[in-house]
XYZ file of C-alpha atoms in Angstrom:
762
model
C -1.365 -47.483 9.426
C -1.976 -46.119 6.021
C 1.262 -43.718 6.104
C 3.516 -46.766 7.147
C 1.595 -49.022 4.394
C 2.834 -46.228 1.586
C 6.003 -45.843 3.221
C 7.175 -49.552 3.509
C 7.543 -50.203 -0.279
C 10.045 -46.996 -0.466
C 12.226 -48.216 2.200
C 14.443 -50.359 -0.251
C 15.103 -47.168 -2.448
C 16.333 -45.258 0.514
C 20.311 -44.904 0.934
C 21.335 -46.154 4.210
C 22.437 -42.696 5.404
C 18.911 -41.601 4.867
C 17.504 -44.506 6.873
C 19.729 -44.078 9.660
C 18.715 -40.590 9.795
C 15.149 -41.257 9.687
C 15.155 -43.842 12.305
C 17.776 -43.045 15.017
C 19.178 -45.436 17.373
C 16.789 -44.210 20.023
C 13.959 -44.579 18.054
C 14.637 -47.657 15.615
C 12.751 -48.775 12.474
C 11.387 -51.738 14.546
C 9.492 -49.538 16.845
C 7.666 -47.381 13.615
C 7.100 -51.123 11.888
C 5.326 -53.083 14.883
C 3.530 -50.215 16.301
C 2.658 -48.375 13.091
C -1.028 -48.239 13.631
C -0.853 -47.011 17.323
C 1.780 -44.375 16.238
C -0.358 -42.834 13.615
C -3.545 -42.814 15.990
C -1.884 -40.332 18.516
C -2.035 -36.204 18.316
C 1.757 -35.578 18.020
C 1.251 -32.273 16.277
C -1.128 -30.862 19.136
C 1.890 -31.020 21.532
C 3.971 -27.861 22.097
C 7.337 -29.290 22.752
C 8.609 -26.225 24.883
C 5.283 -26.414 27.228
C 6.607 -28.330 30.054
C 2.915 -28.803 31.428
C 2.349 -31.204 28.755
C 5.010 -33.369 30.150
C 2.449 -35.829 31.906
C 0.716 -36.508 28.206
C 4.043 -37.082 26.644
C 5.295 -39.564 29.536
C 1.938 -41.652 29.245
C 2.319 -41.768 25.858
C 5.715 -43.262 26.552
C 4.388 -45.563 28.795
C 1.831 -46.907 26.533
C 4.580 -47.235 23.791
C 6.765 -49.341 26.035
C 3.894 -51.518 27.304
C 2.544 -52.102 23.716
C 6.437 -53.356 22.596
C 6.562 -55.757 25.419
C 3.054 -56.905 24.310
C 4.302 -57.387 20.423
C 7.486 -58.886 21.983
C 5.738 -61.725 23.909
C 3.462 -62.429 21.141
C 6.330 -62.625 18.637
C 7.033 -66.417 17.583
C 10.418 -65.696 16.566
C 12.778 -65.811 19.752
C 15.500 -63.612 18.013
C 12.674 -61.142 17.268
C 11.413 -61.160 20.621
C 14.648 -60.623 22.715
C 15.503 -57.654 20.051
C 12.083 -56.142 20.635
C 12.271 -56.430 24.626
C 15.945 -54.848 24.478
C 14.390 -51.910 22.308
C 11.588 -51.559 24.741
C 14.177 -51.354 27.686
C 16.043 -48.653 25.915
C 13.067 -46.342 25.375
C 13.669 -45.708 28.895
C 16.012 -42.982 27.900
C 13.226 -40.867 27.122
C 11.817 -41.150 30.918
C 13.835 -37.950 32.103
C 12.904 -36.059 28.799
C 9.486 -37.362 27.582
C 9.063 -34.307 25.138
C 12.044 -35.506 23.262
C 10.331 -38.674 22.382
C 7.414 -36.465 21.102
C 9.730 -34.429 19.093
C 11.135 -37.473 17.804
C 8.451 -39.136 16.478
C 6.542 -36.135 15.082
C 10.007 -35.189 13.078
C 9.875 -38.756 11.533
C 6.152 -38.805 10.572
C 6.920 -35.249 9.055
C 9.987 -36.687 6.999
C 7.984 -39.614 6.133
C 5.047 -37.349 4.619
C 7.881 -35.474 2.867
C 9.658 -38.413 1.452
C 6.133 -39.568 0.231
C 5.576 -36.197 -1.459
C 8.638 -36.394 -3.199
C 7.701 -39.628 -4.672
C 4.588 -38.401 -5.709
C 2.456 -40.918 -3.818
C -0.735 -39.892 -3.533
C -1.958 -39.522 0.167
C -5.568 -39.323 1.995
C -6.486 -36.154 3.384
C -4.828 -35.402 6.585
C -6.353 -36.293 9.910
C -6.226 -33.910 13.219
C -3.151 -35.371 14.117
C -1.397 -34.957 10.764
C -1.766 -38.499 9.487
C -4.000 -39.833 6.785
C -7.564 -40.713 7.749
C -7.071 -44.602 6.576
C -4.892 -44.845 9.560
C -8.037 -45.217 11.681
C -8.585 -48.794 9.522
C -6.613 -50.722 11.745
C -4.990 -53.788 10.202
C -6.450 -53.382 6.867
C -3.225 -53.400 5.099
C -2.098 -56.714 6.707
C -5.644 -58.259 6.051
C -5.357 -57.421 2.500
C -1.960 -59.037 1.994
C -3.403 -62.105 3.582
C -6.293 -62.067 1.359
C -3.826 -61.969 -1.683
C -1.698 -64.649 -0.185
C -4.480 -66.925 -0.118
C -5.907 -65.825 -3.684
C -2.512 -66.746 -4.529
C -2.494 -70.317 -3.054
C -6.043 -70.852 -4.442
C -4.745 -69.795 -7.939
C -1.725 -72.347 -7.557
C -4.224 -75.120 -6.609
C -6.394 -74.176 -9.884
C -2.815 -74.353 -11.897
C -1.970 -77.496 -10.442
C -5.274 -79.021 -11.013
C -4.991 -77.830 -14.882
C -1.486 -79.147 -14.865
C -2.310 -82.669 -13.442
C -5.273 -82.913 -16.201
C -2.681 -81.750 -19.125
C -0.388 -84.608 -17.648
C -2.900 -87.118 -17.711
C -3.881 -86.240 -20.969
C -0.247 -86.173 -22.228
C 0.826 -89.488 -20.539
C -2.792 -91.056 -22.153
C -1.721 -89.749 -25.785
C 1.815 -91.207 -25.026
C 0.560 -94.696 -24.581
C -1.529 -94.663 -27.762
C 1.540 -93.292 -29.525
C 3.817 -96.128 -27.820
C 1.326 -98.720 -28.959
C 1.517 -97.595 -32.450
C 5.280 -97.163 -32.660
C 6.628 -100.125 -30.877
C 9.256 -100.756 -33.266
C 10.589 -97.257 -33.278
C 11.032 -95.912 -29.478
C 12.907 -92.772 -30.883
C 9.622 -91.709 -33.211
C 9.577 -87.823 -33.081
C 6.194 -87.673 -31.707
C 6.811 -90.289 -29.141
C 10.226 -88.220 -27.783
C 7.931 -84.811 -28.233
C 5.487 -86.467 -25.936
C 7.962 -87.597 -23.540
C 9.414 -84.200 -23.051
C 6.179 -82.514 -22.570
C 5.148 -85.093 -19.770
C 8.877 -84.244 -18.200
C 8.257 -80.549 -18.297
C 4.729 -80.766 -17.064
C 5.941 -82.874 -14.064
C 8.646 -80.332 -13.425
C 6.046 -77.513 -13.629
C 3.641 -79.387 -11.154
C 6.545 -80.140 -8.700
C 7.802 -76.526 -8.730
C 3.923 -75.446 -7.990
C 3.336 -77.899 -5.388
C 6.468 -76.624 -3.390
C 5.640 -73.073 -3.822
C 1.862 -73.947 -2.674
C 3.148 -75.755 0.601
C 5.719 -72.587 1.032
C 2.825 -70.089 0.697
C 0.555 -72.031 3.129
C 3.304 -71.983 5.746
C 4.248 -68.096 4.828
C 0.171 -67.430 5.053
C -0.172 -69.156 8.391
C 2.638 -67.265 9.818
C 1.404 -63.953 8.382
C -2.125 -65.029 9.747
C -0.571 -65.623 13.271
C 1.162 -62.252 13.304
C -1.989 -60.412 12.145
C -4.392 -62.201 14.730
C -1.685 -61.521 17.240
C -1.813 -57.592 16.258
C -5.824 -57.693 16.831
C -5.757 -59.606 19.807
C -2.912 -56.499 21.134
C -5.432 -54.054 19.590
C -8.528 -55.502 21.511
C -6.588 -55.339 24.728
C -5.357 -51.983 24.063
C -9.108 -50.990 23.637
C -9.916 -52.864 26.808
C -7.160 -50.791 28.611
C -8.139 -47.549 27.066
C -11.802 -48.297 28.391
C -10.380 -48.732 31.921
C -8.431 -45.498 31.721
C -11.248 -43.608 30.672
C -12.453 -43.549 34.150
C -10.092 -41.318 35.198
C -11.009 -39.228 32.097
C -8.477 -40.565 29.512
C -8.915 -40.203 26.021
C -11.041 -43.370 24.637
C -12.406 -44.140 21.473
C -15.377 -46.672 22.008
C -16.230 -47.536 18.175
C -15.501 -51.258 17.731
C -16.831 -51.278 14.489
C -13.158 -51.455 12.914
C -12.048 -54.082 15.256
C -15.278 -56.035 14.304
C -14.424 -55.760 10.630
C -10.853 -57.207 11.317
C -12.081 -60.131 13.085
C -14.733 -61.074 10.489
C -11.877 -60.825 7.718
C -9.541 -63.114 9.801
C -11.895 -65.549 10.509
C -12.822 -65.861 6.642
C -9.035 -66.121 5.807
C -8.839 -68.957 8.583
C -11.743 -70.545 6.824
C -10.117 -70.593 3.272
C -6.574 -71.569 4.666
C -8.343 -74.628 6.662
C -10.170 -75.280 3.330
C -6.584 -75.501 1.356
C -4.929 -77.514 3.853
C -7.436 -80.226 3.723
C -6.992 -80.268 -0.107
C -3.267 -80.612 0.507
C -3.588 -82.843 2.884
C -5.879 -85.139 0.923
C -3.226 -84.719 -2.300
C 0.037 -85.411 -0.169
C -0.454 -86.323 3.550
C 1.824 -86.258 6.228
C 2.526 -85.168 9.931
C 3.451 -81.449 8.466
C 0.119 -80.617 7.248
C -1.648 -82.398 10.490
C 0.602 -79.768 12.806
C -0.615 -76.871 10.078
C -4.089 -77.922 10.807
C -3.716 -77.975 14.549
C -1.919 -74.288 14.334
C -5.027 -73.123 12.486
C -7.553 -74.640 14.805
C -5.836 -73.180 17.752
C -5.838 -69.763 15.913
C -9.465 -70.101 15.198
C -10.511 -71.051 18.796
C -8.283 -67.860 20.058
C -10.146 -65.871 17.785
C -13.446 -66.954 18.702
C -12.863 -66.684 22.477
C -11.316 -63.329 22.097
C -14.228 -61.528 20.117
C -16.362 -61.065 23.287
C -15.861 -57.654 24.702
C -17.900 -55.750 27.417
C -18.963 -52.643 25.333
C -20.548 -50.750 28.049
C -19.145 -51.429 31.403
C -21.761 -51.623 34.356
C -20.972 -48.845 36.938
C -17.792 -49.373 39.017
C -19.612 -48.549 42.408
C -22.663 -50.407 42.486
C -25.110 -50.255 45.527
C -27.042 -53.338 46.396
C -30.747 -53.161 45.690
C -30.154 -50.657 42.760
C -30.706 -51.013 39.302
C -27.739 -50.850 36.740
C -27.100 -51.917 33.245
C -24.196 -53.055 30.954
C -23.987 -54.308 27.399
C -21.786 -57.179 25.729
C -21.050 -57.336 22.539
C -19.642 -60.205 20.244
C -17.418 -59.108 17.299
C -18.199 -62.320 15.230
C -22.020 -62.154 15.918
C -22.445 -62.127 11.860
C -20.880 -65.484 11.770
C -22.849 -67.244 14.339
C -24.562 -70.468 13.152
C -28.553 -69.745 12.990
C -30.933 -71.567 14.914
C -31.002 -71.570 18.769
C -30.769 -68.287 20.635
C -27.219 -67.639 22.179
C -28.088 -66.834 25.830
C -25.458 -65.139 27.821
C -25.250 -65.614 31.642
C -23.711 -63.053 34.103
C -22.139 -63.853 37.570
C -20.490 -61.717 40.264
C -17.107 -63.119 40.978
C -14.307 -62.095 43.675
C -10.953 -60.850 42.857
C -9.640 -64.357 44.021
C -11.902 -65.720 41.617
C -10.813 -63.345 38.717
C -7.340 -64.273 39.308
C -8.004 -68.015 38.934
C -9.890 -67.405 36.068
C -6.780 -65.789 34.553
C -4.534 -68.584 35.329
C -6.598 -71.573 34.924
C -9.648 -70.562 32.727
C -12.416 -71.514 35.225
C -14.077 -70.297 38.065
C -14.923 -71.899 41.457
C -18.478 -72.540 41.792
C -18.666 -70.731 45.138
C -21.548 -68.259 44.867
C -20.475 -64.774 46.514
C -23.627 -62.893 45.537
C -26.910 -62.900 44.106
C -27.651 -61.289 40.840
C -31.188 -60.173 39.736
C -31.890 -60.497 35.956
C -28.618 -62.101 35.208
C -29.203 -63.327 31.757
C -29.688 -61.956 28.308
C -29.792 -62.869 24.675
C -27.435 -62.041 22.063
C -29.206 -60.255 19.364
C -28.012 -58.911 16.137
C -28.980 -55.357 15.097
C -29.066 -55.051 11.238
C -28.800 -51.155 11.276
C -25.452 -50.832 13.384
C -24.198 -54.321 12.218
C -23.608 -55.238 15.811
C -24.577 -58.285 18.024
C -25.076 -57.482 21.520
C -26.645 -58.931 24.912
C -27.956 -55.731 26.877
C -28.695 -56.452 30.806
C -31.279 -53.625 31.423
C -32.473 -54.044 35.064
C -29.312 -56.089 36.744
C -29.190 -55.681 40.287
C -27.014 -57.336 43.332
C -29.511 -58.486 45.812
C -26.628 -59.527 48.361
C -23.076 -59.918 48.300
C -20.801 -62.136 50.536
C -17.750 -60.516 51.767
C -14.343 -62.035 51.951
C -12.320 -62.064 55.436
C -10.789 -58.511 55.472
C -7.099 -58.217 56.820
C -6.165 -55.699 59.272
C -7.861 -52.159 58.401
C -8.942 -52.993 55.027
C -12.631 -51.532 54.472
C -15.310 -52.858 52.401
C -14.972 -50.019 50.250
C -11.383 -51.561 49.303
C -12.709 -55.260 48.178
C -13.003 -55.400 44.326
C -15.260 -57.785 42.389
C -16.170 -58.241 38.960
C -18.787 -59.527 36.372
C -18.186 -62.688 34.610
C -20.163 -63.226 31.225
C -19.940 -66.701 29.771
C -21.847 -68.687 27.099
C -21.394 -71.043 24.297
C -21.337 -70.306 20.622
C -21.338 -72.151 17.310
C -19.847 -70.557 14.439
C -20.993 -71.271 10.795
C -18.679 -73.715 9.218
C -17.470 -75.191 12.604
C -18.717 -78.349 13.794
C -18.594 -77.791 17.664
C -19.500 -74.909 20.004
C -17.066 -73.056 21.584
C -17.140 -71.960 25.381
C -16.735 -68.008 25.750
C -16.233 -65.599 28.273
C -15.527 -61.838 29.433
C -14.744 -60.159 32.507
C -15.867 -56.582 33.284
C -13.731 -54.025 34.912
C -13.243 -54.388 38.740
C -16.304 -52.925 40.360
C -16.817 -51.973 44.415
C -20.142 -52.931 45.872
C -21.432 -50.797 48.580
C -24.635 -51.072 50.815
C -25.152 -47.329 51.773
C -24.703 -44.051 50.111
C -22.006 -42.816 52.299
C -19.651 -45.450 51.174
C -19.476 -44.187 47.457
C -16.780 -41.688 47.985
C -14.399 -43.715 49.542
C -15.571 -46.955 46.935
C -14.505 -44.235 44.318
C -11.452 -43.647 45.783
C -10.519 -47.694 45.318
C -11.587 -47.368 41.579
C -9.688 -44.132 40.898
C -6.450 -45.797 42.144
C -7.063 -49.091 40.300
C -7.855 -47.372 37.045
C -4.782 -44.860 37.178
C -1.980 -47.058 38.528
C -2.785 -50.688 37.393
C -0.575 -52.429 34.857
C -2.066 -53.337 31.617
C -1.078 -57.205 31.858
C -1.622 -57.104 35.579
C -2.784 -60.210 37.754
C -6.430 -59.342 38.673
C -7.091 -57.015 40.427
C -3.276 -56.010 41.876
C -2.265 -52.544 42.031
C 0.904 -50.907 43.390
C 0.352 -49.601 46.947
C 2.872 -46.772 46.114
C 3.191 -44.389 43.134
C 5.258 -41.398 41.960
C 3.826 -38.332 42.835
C 4.051 -37.195 38.928
C 1.611 -40.065 38.028
C -0.591 -39.205 40.764
C -0.742 -35.651 39.088
C -1.674 -36.939 35.701
C -4.611 -39.018 37.009
C -5.870 -35.735 39.249
C -5.456 -33.507 36.733
C -7.342 -35.996 34.252
C -10.056 -36.688 36.546
C -10.606 -32.984 37.354
C -11.245 -32.414 33.690
C -13.350 -35.240 32.936
C -15.610 -34.643 36.039
C -16.042 -31.102 35.549
C -16.299 -31.232 31.807
C -13.309 -28.720 31.181
C -10.413 -28.452 28.844
C -8.777 -26.453 31.477
C -6.115 -28.716 33.302
C -4.796 -28.257 36.818
C -1.421 -26.336 36.114
C 1.864 -26.884 38.132
C 1.016 -24.215 41.117
C -2.148 -26.131 41.779
C -0.284 -29.681 41.546
C 2.262 -28.243 43.677
C -0.034 -27.336 46.555
C -1.814 -30.525 46.251
C 1.729 -32.329 47.010
C 2.220 -30.234 49.772
C -1.360 -30.827 51.177
C -0.788 -34.818 50.540
C 2.618 -34.855 51.884
C 2.117 -32.362 54.776
C 4.981 -30.335 53.715
C 3.638 -26.706 53.522
C 6.962 -25.007 53.351
C 8.527 -27.289 50.845
C 9.205 -25.652 47.585
C 11.537 -28.420 45.605
C 10.353 -30.412 42.966
C 8.424 -33.322 44.296
C 7.435 -35.280 40.933
C 9.467 -38.621 41.952
C 8.400 -38.871 45.662
C 6.297 -42.013 46.240
C 2.560 -41.209 47.388
C 0.901 -44.126 49.229
C -2.711 -45.602 49.155
C -3.038 -44.707 52.891
C -2.194 -41.353 52.100
C -4.548 -41.062 49.183
C -7.529 -42.210 50.969
C -7.102 -43.970 54.552
C -5.078 -41.311 56.520
C -7.111 -38.121 57.350
C -5.383 -35.124 56.820
C -3.373 -33.375 59.834
C -5.940 -31.373 61.755
C -8.910 -32.517 59.591
C -11.326 -35.120 59.939
C -11.315 -36.132 56.156
C -9.063 -37.880 53.581
C -6.997 -36.264 50.673
C -9.496 -37.967 48.080
C -12.688 -36.702 50.197
C -11.485 -33.494 50.144
C -10.509 -33.156 46.359
C -13.842 -35.182 45.535
C -15.685 -32.326 47.149
C -13.735 -29.459 45.193
C -14.616 -31.679 41.905
C -18.133 -31.775 42.965
C -18.494 -28.169 43.695
C -16.776 -27.098 40.572
C -18.848 -29.446 38.387
C -22.362 -28.251 39.859
C -21.654 -24.702 40.365
C -18.468 -23.248 38.877
C -17.742 -24.764 35.830
C -17.754 -21.617 33.591
C -15.599 -19.704 36.211
C -13.053 -22.613 36.203
C -12.803 -22.938 32.323
C -12.612 -19.207 32.142
C -9.686 -19.156 34.338
C -11.341 -17.063 36.795
C -10.587 -19.457 39.583
C -6.913 -19.788 40.823
C -7.958 -22.821 42.416
C -5.499 -25.201 44.746
C -2.905 -22.351 46.445
C -1.508 -22.363 49.709
C -1.750 -19.678 52.101
C 2.093 -18.888 51.908
C 1.957 -18.865 47.838
C -1.323 -16.488 48.412
C 0.812 -13.948 50.239
C 3.629 -14.048 47.961
C 1.465 -13.069 44.957
C -0.724 -10.671 46.662
C 1.569 -8.850 49.067
C 2.305 -6.208 46.684
C -1.234 -5.973 44.967
C -3.115 -2.862 45.818
C -6.305 -2.966 48.182
C -9.469 -4.690 46.674
C -7.351 -7.033 44.613
C -8.712 -10.648 44.976
C -8.507 -14.464 43.864
C -10.907 -17.326 44.052
C -9.235 -20.263 45.853
C -10.390 -23.749 47.150
C -11.058 -23.942 50.891
C -8.308 -25.890 52.601
C -10.152 -26.515 55.535
C -13.586 -27.396 54.393
C -14.937 -30.339 51.988
C -16.791 -28.657 48.661
C -15.960 -24.865 49.556
C -14.517 -21.869 47.688
C -13.222 -18.827 49.427
C -12.245 -15.067 48.196
C -8.874 -13.851 49.621
C -8.419 -10.441 49.067
C -5.953 -7.097 49.974
C -7.746 -4.970 52.523
C -6.476 -1.802 54.279
C -4.913 -2.354 57.710
C -5.055 0.009 60.703
C -1.642 1.248 60.201
C -2.166 2.334 56.841
C -0.563 -0.621 55.149
C -2.145 -3.888 53.510
C -3.480 -7.151 55.119
C -4.573 -10.287 53.126
C -8.274 -11.402 54.335
C -9.972 -14.659 53.685
C -13.854 -14.654 53.263
C -15.507 -17.447 54.742
C -15.840 -20.399 52.082
C -19.171 -20.877 50.213
C -20.425 -24.001 49.546
C -22.763 -25.627 47.185
C -25.799 -24.595 49.306
C -24.515 -21.037 49.497
C -24.072 -21.016 45.768
C -27.404 -22.258 45.159
C -29.178 -19.600 46.747
C -26.858 -17.022 45.435
C -24.461 -17.379 42.546
C -20.767 -16.552 42.837
C -20.977 -13.578 40.259
C -23.870 -11.826 42.156
C -21.898 -12.274 45.405
C -18.729 -11.118 43.917
C -20.725 -8.098 42.531
C -22.153 -7.501 46.278
C -19.036 -7.478 48.209
C -17.879 -3.811 47.862
C -14.334 -4.290 49.546
C -13.039 -6.406 46.350
C -12.666 -4.779 43.086
C -10.008 -6.279 40.837
C -9.329 -10.073 40.422
C -5.968 -11.174 40.117
C -3.694 -10.036 38.650
C -5.482 -6.676 37.923
C -8.811 -7.152 36.066
C -11.728 -5.207 36.812
C -14.485 -7.424 38.296
C -17.611 -5.884 36.937
C -16.158 -6.385 33.227
C -14.629 -10.149 34.047
C -17.614 -11.234 35.752
C -20.309 -9.514 34.168
C -21.579 -12.287 32.263
C -22.335 -14.087 35.518
C -24.288 -11.163 36.849
C -28.107 -11.809 37.593
C -30.503 -9.560 35.797
C -32.940 -7.995 38.262
C -36.389 -9.545 38.049
C -39.144 -7.388 36.794
C -41.872 -6.389 39.299
C -44.317 -9.039 39.736
C -48.184 -8.613 38.352
C -49.387 -9.418 41.830
C -48.355 -6.475 43.403
C -45.499 -8.192 45.397
C -42.020 -6.331 45.572
C -39.254 -8.614 44.132
C -36.264 -9.287 46.589
C -32.626 -10.593 46.118
C -30.436 -12.314 48.480
C -27.172 -9.825 48.786
C -23.752 -10.789 50.141
C -22.382 -8.340 52.706
C -18.972 -8.830 54.391
C -18.224 -6.954 57.560
C -14.462 -6.714 58.038
C -15.094 -5.400 61.714
C -16.631 -8.839 62.293
C -13.341 -10.747 62.005
C -12.823 -13.474 64.570
C -9.081 -12.645 64.724
C -6.747 -9.980 63.803
C -3.967 -10.223 61.104
C -0.651 -8.614 60.803
C -0.754 -6.145 58.593
C 1.781 -5.351 55.500
C 3.215 -1.855 55.824
C 3.405 -0.045 52.579
C 6.190 -0.780 50.108
C 7.494 -3.419 52.648
C 8.071 -7.248 51.580
C 6.397 -9.965 53.235
C 7.765 -12.902 54.661
C 6.425 -16.001 52.526
C 6.337 -18.460 55.538
C 3.674 -18.233 58.556
C 1.572 -15.316 57.574
C -1.538 -15.523 59.730
C -4.856 -14.990 57.779
C -7.964 -13.580 59.105
C -11.490 -14.721 58.166
C -14.143 -12.226 57.764
C -17.515 -13.326 58.337
C -20.253 -12.510 55.709
C -24.087 -11.343 56.335
C -26.480 -12.217 53.646
C -29.483 -9.803 53.296
C -32.972 -9.462 51.448
C -33.655 -6.250 49.818
C -35.565 -3.788 49.663
C -36.511 -5.049 53.141
C -33.288 -6.202 54.674
C -33.270 -8.859 57.362
C -29.785 -10.053 58.488
C -28.884 -13.486 59.234
C -26.174 -14.283 61.806
C -22.474 -14.226 60.525
C -21.018 -17.454 59.226
C -18.985 -19.085 61.266
C -14.756 -18.675 60.355
C -12.921 -21.695 58.811
C -11.392 -22.546 62.249
C -13.255 -22.061 65.567
C -12.549 -23.814 68.874
C -15.386 -26.229 69.720
C -15.686 -27.529 73.380
C -17.987 -30.132 72.375
C -20.438 -31.115 69.812
C -23.053 -28.783 68.237
C -25.493 -31.354 67.784
C -26.412 -34.805 69.328
C -26.646 -37.290 66.694
C -29.121 -39.860 67.580
C -27.965 -43.355 67.497
C -30.649 -45.511 65.537
C -31.785 -48.535 67.580
C -31.064 -52.263 66.303
C -33.934 -54.194 66.040
C -34.933 -56.762 68.200
C -36.267 -59.602 66.553
C -34.572 -59.371 63.167
C -30.829 -60.337 62.002
C -28.758 -57.113 62.047
C -27.245 -56.209 58.639
C -23.604 -55.223 60.015
C -22.744 -53.811 56.736
C -25.487 -51.574 56.410
C -24.693 -50.556 60.005
C -21.330 -49.617 59.231
C -22.639 -47.511 56.356
C -24.986 -45.780 58.680
C -22.028 -45.287 61.255
C -19.942 -43.831 58.500
C -22.523 -41.529 57.556
C -23.071 -40.480 61.260
C -19.181 -39.636 61.451
C -18.815 -37.651 58.412
C -21.649 -35.488 59.479
C -19.815 -35.027 62.922
């Protein structure tokens, strides 16, 4: 907030016309003031306002801005300001259709502010990455400094009043002495001067006393606002931590927030001391109310300073170890003596809801936690006070009654951490608690992907101030696009996002509309479409298929994707459009549409009639790529020569080629796995593309080439791979059904996981 702190004193000197131009009606001065810290933390300068592919990021900033403004409005004690801020928040919706215009507006405002400060010759700190001074990271520093100055002024006034009282007592004593000596002459000059002096001292005392009370009121209001901003920032930190699950940016540094908490605790203590002294001198119900307000602020600060620093895994398998860390931001202010023991318990969604509404949890035990206690310990080097649960485990879990088709992987729990803390300078202890992000508890590894789908939906589409753990059943596709792209980048660990072609194909797939070409941004997509209903003609859901692609890319194809060598998500119709006029040998890499975790090569080959036809090689899976990398396989396949649009494969993929192994010293000949594609092995014919004849983009058949893998120098062929789709009369393998134990109680949840695993294999 350093830029705004420097700008604020200059506003009074700016002409009204300049202010109106600087802060237009669409982005009023109030937004700049109340969200100063957050605004200066964002990377406005990194946006290319003409690049529509960055619209999701811009829309996310707009949503965050509206949420934060609503938060500020709710916490504002002034009714007029509250209504005004809510009105401004609603007006910001004008940017919904043009989110890049918001980026342009805020960026221009920050640039103009820096320009005005430069003209005023006000020194600024070094610019940060986002174009704003580095001190902007010191959240609330200026507000707290102003509070400290106000408290110092109150303390100085107290000392001044004390000095005035002493002078007044002395003058009255001297006056009594003079009056005794000059009883017959009440108009004696010395006596009159003393009386005048006393009147002046009494007047000065009265003025200072009134100013002291006024400053106490003002300091209390400033403390309320500053603490509201702090709590808002803590909530924002938790929200960013939540969104980090889908790959959103998150700065986990709690140092500035801890400093802010500690400073407000000191200010609160100083104000309580000053109020006690004022109450002693003057008394009255007015000061009692101020003391109650300060006590309430103190309690809120103490109870809001417990945060889950390192969240537990959001999908937890029973009988498996996991860890989590809880941090107390006022740890250095805890009273010394008895160690503070933090206790963890697992609670249901209903219990979490009651916790938010009533502040208490029903005593019903829904799960058994192992190693569920830890001591808050202070680390002097990091200046942090944390309780680390290193070997926690869920021994058992009690499920709620499920409704309809609801699965165990859709049931959400949370970890609740509780303790009692005594702060130095406070007489009684405070009960404090913190709740983790929602978690899904599973009993079998086969449930993990579906459980993660529940977590992804929760993190991507929940509201910041929701009732735990409510999520919408439907969201606009544009929000889904942002979540999928962000999760893909985070999971694969790449800077390359999903482009509009990829996202359009994903929309066609999830909505089962392969022929649609219009914008689907506002079309609602449901939780059922995401991960309950299987895709048409498949035995898996959209999320299961998408997660398989992410896993394959992360483990085998990260560098290929990052370098832009994989086209990725593309439909067969679009594939025909972009390849129909390309020469034979042109190919591109796309993710398999029909197989989980597969990548295939689509290429243009010669047809029998002298034209061209588009072929698809059987998808490579992780198992295939573990035995021979994608680069080597592309090198081996002689019928592909140029990667789309027209780049020679030997140049583009050269760095991925494996260097031949030197001869073994024991005399054995080295071997390598070679990929061979036999066009004559295709399972079905495809319509050829006559030379120079445009292709209809709809309904083009695609043939699937088999491929063989051979060992050299002694070739030994393996049977050709099966095509992407083959008719199957019956199951290829009969899966044995495990027998239930006869003398032990059947674990129905474990059995459900085993059955799910068998179904996936089938």
